[in-house]
Amino acid sequence: MKIAKHGGNIYEVAQKLGIQPTEILDFSANINPLGVPASFRKALIENISMIENYPDPNYEQLIDGMSKYHQISPSCITVGNGATEIIFSIISALKPKNALILAPTFAEYERALMKANCEVHSYRLKEELDFTVDEGFLKALDDSIDMVILCNPNNPTGQMIDSEMMELILDKCRELRINLIIDEAFNEFLDCPEERSMISHIESYKNLYIIRSLTKFFALPGLRIGYGISGNQDVLQKIASGKEPWTINSFAALAGEIVVEDHEYIDNSKNWINREREFLFKGLQNISQIKVYKPEANYIFLRVVDDSHISLQDKLLEKRILIRSCGNYENLDGTYYRVAIKDRDANEKLLQALREVFYEN
Ligand SMILES: Cc1ncc(COP(=O)(O)O)c(C=O)c1O
């Protein structure tokens, strides 16, 4: 079965299998299993009549919320209909001619670059280095490149760029006048997320653009809310002038103000991820037919290493479990997969299903 290029398309899969989407245990989308924060559920019901008015076109309260969350000036923030809108709008404002991205990485960078008629070059991460960004990447940065996009942690590999390497990349990009976009959509799932974010560098590096999303950690993929952070006011102005009005609906704007203040949800989520990341990682490591890459965020990248040539995705779909096949990423093949980290019950079901698949073969 050929399944769409993003995870989470349970509708298409359910239709093909002739079942309801709710019958599928979805490990393909990397979303916090604690679900929508209760604080936002309550606010949504109390504020349902907001729908009768247009949202504030400047989203001042939302931007103030993000500014407090990151302790940065509101003037450094641009908000959008998911991180995806921000990726497209930054690229459209900067008009790069030659961009360098990682392979594998999140697919929307290439689409956004191609839409801007930019030539896309990929740096093929090395399997023998577990797909980490290595010295060779620095060497690939030269005068011919005017934009670099990094995903940190990278999707689908879950690998973080080493902090010393990141400093070297920042310096080299500034020296060569390369615009550097760092997508931190999964930052909140990391240990010590603030320390590992590059937000604190925006004033020193005016060529730096950080992408953030509320989709993943706050379990709001259907709402669509993300934002960009930069110290480059000229480019932020350009983004603002190119934007369509009201791309963020009133509820998404409200969510942004509320969820980042929900400390109980944030603490519970951190406890969940610390516990379940270790549990699922160890459980997967015990299955000798797969190689498991050490996870940093809320998903685990793995490879089937036996020579049975099975489609793990198809085998698990027989058990109504959907995982993300990574065969359609550049520099990967059909032996690679990504699974989300879910709650204990779901994680146990996945491990049990995998044991059955590999014992049967
Ligand atoms: C690395 C990365 N960035 C951005 C996005 C898009 O996020 P949003 O839902 O906020 O548009 C995704 C979604 O999968 C992603 O994996």
CSV table of C-alpha atoms in Angstrom, one decimal, residues 173-301:
chain,number,residue,atom,x,y,z
A,173,CYS,CA,26.7,31.1,7.7
A,174,ARG,CA,27.1,34.7,9.0
A,175,GLU,CA,30.6,35.0,7.5
A,176,LEU,CA,29.3,33.8,4.1
A,177,ARG,CA,26.0,35.8,4.4
A,178,ILE,CA,23.9,32.7,4.2
A,179,ASN,CA,20.4,32.9,5.7
A,180,LEU,CA,20.0,30.1,8.2
A,181,ILE,CA,16.6,28.7,9.1
A,182,ILE,CA,16.5,26.4,12.1
A,183,ASP,CA,13.2,24.5,12.5
A,184,GLU,CA,12.7,23.7,16.2
A,185,ALA,CA,9.1,22.3,15.9
A,186,PHE,CA,10.0,19.4,18.3
A,187,ASN,CA,12.1,21.5,20.8
A,188,GLU,CA,9.8,21.1,23.8
A,189,PHE,CA,10.2,17.3,23.9
A,190,LEU,CA,14.0,17.6,24.4
A,191,ASP,CA,15.8,17.4,27.7
A,192,CYS,CA,16.7,21.0,28.6
A,193,PRO,CA,14.8,22.5,25.7
A,194,GLU,CA,15.6,26.2,26.3
A,195,GLU,CA,19.4,25.5,26.4
A,196,ARG,CA,19.2,23.6,23.1
A,197,SER,CA,17.2,26.2,21.3
A,198,MET,CA,19.0,28.8,19.2
A,199,ILE,CA,16.5,31.6,20.1
A,200,SER,CA,19.0,33.3,22.3
A,201,HIS,CA,21.3,33.9,19.2
A,202,ILE,CA,18.8,36.0,17.2
A,203,GLU,CA,20.3,39.3,18.1
A,204,SER,CA,23.9,38.3,17.3
A,205,TYR,CA,23.0,36.6,14.1
A,206,LYS,CA,20.7,38.7,11.9
A,207,ASN,CA,20.8,36.0,9.3
A,208,LEU,CA,19.0,33.5,11.7
A,209,TYR,CA,15.4,32.5,11.6
A,210,ILE,CA,13.9,30.1,14.1
A,211,ILE,CA,10.7,28.1,13.3
A,212,ARG,CA,8.5,26.9,16.2
A,213,SER,CA,5.1,25.1,16.3
A,214,LEU,CA,2.5,24.5,18.9
A,215,THR,CA,1.2,21.5,16.9
A,216,LYS,CA,3.4,18.7,18.3
A,217,PHE,CA,3.9,19.4,22.0
A,218,PHE,CA,0.5,20.8,22.7
A,219,ALA,CA,-1.3,18.3,20.6
A,220,LEU,CA,-3.0,20.8,18.3
A,221,PRO,CA,-2.3,19.7,14.7
A,222,GLY,CA,-5.9,20.4,13.6
A,223,LEU,CA,-5.9,23.9,14.9
A,224,ARG,CA,-2.8,25.2,12.9
A,225,ILE,CA,-0.6,27.5,14.9
A,226,GLY,CA,3.1,28.2,14.6
A,227,TYR,CA,5.5,31.1,14.7
A,228,GLY,CA,8.9,32.4,13.5
A,229,ILE,CA,11.5,34.3,15.5
A,230,SER,CA,14.2,36.5,14.1
A,231,GLY,CA,16.2,39.6,15.0
A,232,ASN,CA,16.1,40.8,11.4
A,233,GLN,CA,13.4,43.5,11.5
A,234,ASP,CA,13.7,44.3,7.7
A,235,VAL,CA,12.9,40.7,6.8
A,236,LEU,CA,10.1,40.5,9.4
A,237,GLN,CA,8.6,43.6,7.8
A,238,LYS,CA,8.8,42.0,4.4
A,239,ILE,CA,7.1,38.9,5.7
A,240,ALA,CA,4.3,41.0,7.3
A,241,SER,CA,3.7,42.9,4.1
A,242,GLY,CA,3.5,39.7,2.0
A,243,LYS,CA,1.0,38.0,4.4
A,244,GLU,CA,-2.6,37.3,3.7
A,245,PRO,CA,-4.8,38.7,6.5
A,246,TRP,CA,-6.3,36.5,9.2
A,247,THR,CA,-4.5,33.3,8.4
A,248,ILE,CA,-4.8,32.3,12.1
A,249,ASN,CA,-8.4,31.6,13.3
A,250,SER,CA,-9.6,33.0,16.6
A,251,PHE,CA,-9.4,29.7,18.4
A,252,ALA,CA,-5.8,29.0,17.3
A,253,ALA,CA,-4.8,32.5,18.4
A,254,LEU,CA,-6.5,31.9,21.8
A,255,ALA,CA,-4.8,28.5,22.2
A,256,GLY,CA,-1.4,30.2,21.7
A,257,GLU,CA,-2.1,32.5,24.6
A,258,ILE,CA,-3.3,29.8,26.9
A,259,VAL,CA,-1.3,26.6,26.4
A,260,VAL,CA,2.1,28.0,27.0
A,261,GLU,CA,0.9,29.1,30.4
A,262,ASP,CA,-0.4,25.7,31.3
A,263,HIS,CA,2.4,24.5,33.5
A,264,GLU,CA,0.6,21.5,34.8
A,265,TYR,CA,0.2,20.2,31.2
A,266,ILE,CA,3.8,21.0,30.4
A,267,ASP,CA,5.1,19.2,33.5
A,268,ASN,CA,2.9,16.2,32.9
A,269,SER,CA,4.1,16.0,29.3
A,270,LYS,CA,7.7,16.2,30.3
A,271,ASN,CA,7.2,13.3,32.8
A,272,TRP,CA,5.4,11.3,30.1
A,273,ILE,CA,8.1,11.8,27.5
A,274,ASN,CA,11.0,11.0,30.0
A,275,ARG,CA,9.3,7.8,31.1
A,276,GLU,CA,8.0,6.5,27.7
A,277,ARG,CA,11.0,7.5,25.5
A,278,GLU,CA,13.2,5.2,27.7
A,279,PHE,CA,10.5,2.4,27.8
A,280,LEU,CA,9.9,2.3,24.1
A,281,PHE,CA,13.6,2.8,23.1
A,282,LYS,CA,14.6,-0.1,25.4
A,283,GLY,CA,11.7,-2.3,24.2
A,284,LEU,CA,12.7,-1.7,20.6
A,285,GLN,CA,16.4,-2.4,21.2
A,286,ASN,CA,15.4,-5.8,22.5
A,287,ILE,CA,14.2,-6.8,19.0
A,288,SER,CA,17.3,-8.0,17.2
A,289,GLN,CA,15.8,-7.6,13.7
A,290,ILE,CA,15.8,-3.8,14.0
A,291,LYS,CA,18.4,-1.1,14.5
A,292,VAL,CA,17.1,1.7,16.8
A,293,TYR,CA,18.5,5.2,16.6
A,294,LYS,CA,18.7,7.0,20.0
A,295,PRO,CA,15.7,9.3,20.2
A,296,GLU,CA,15.9,12.9,21.5
A,297,ALA,CA,12.3,14.0,20.9
A,298,ASN,CA,8.9,12.2,20.9
A,299,TYR,CA,9.6,9.8,18.0
A,300,ILE,CA,12.0,6.9,17.2
A,301,PHE,CA,13.7,6.3,14.0
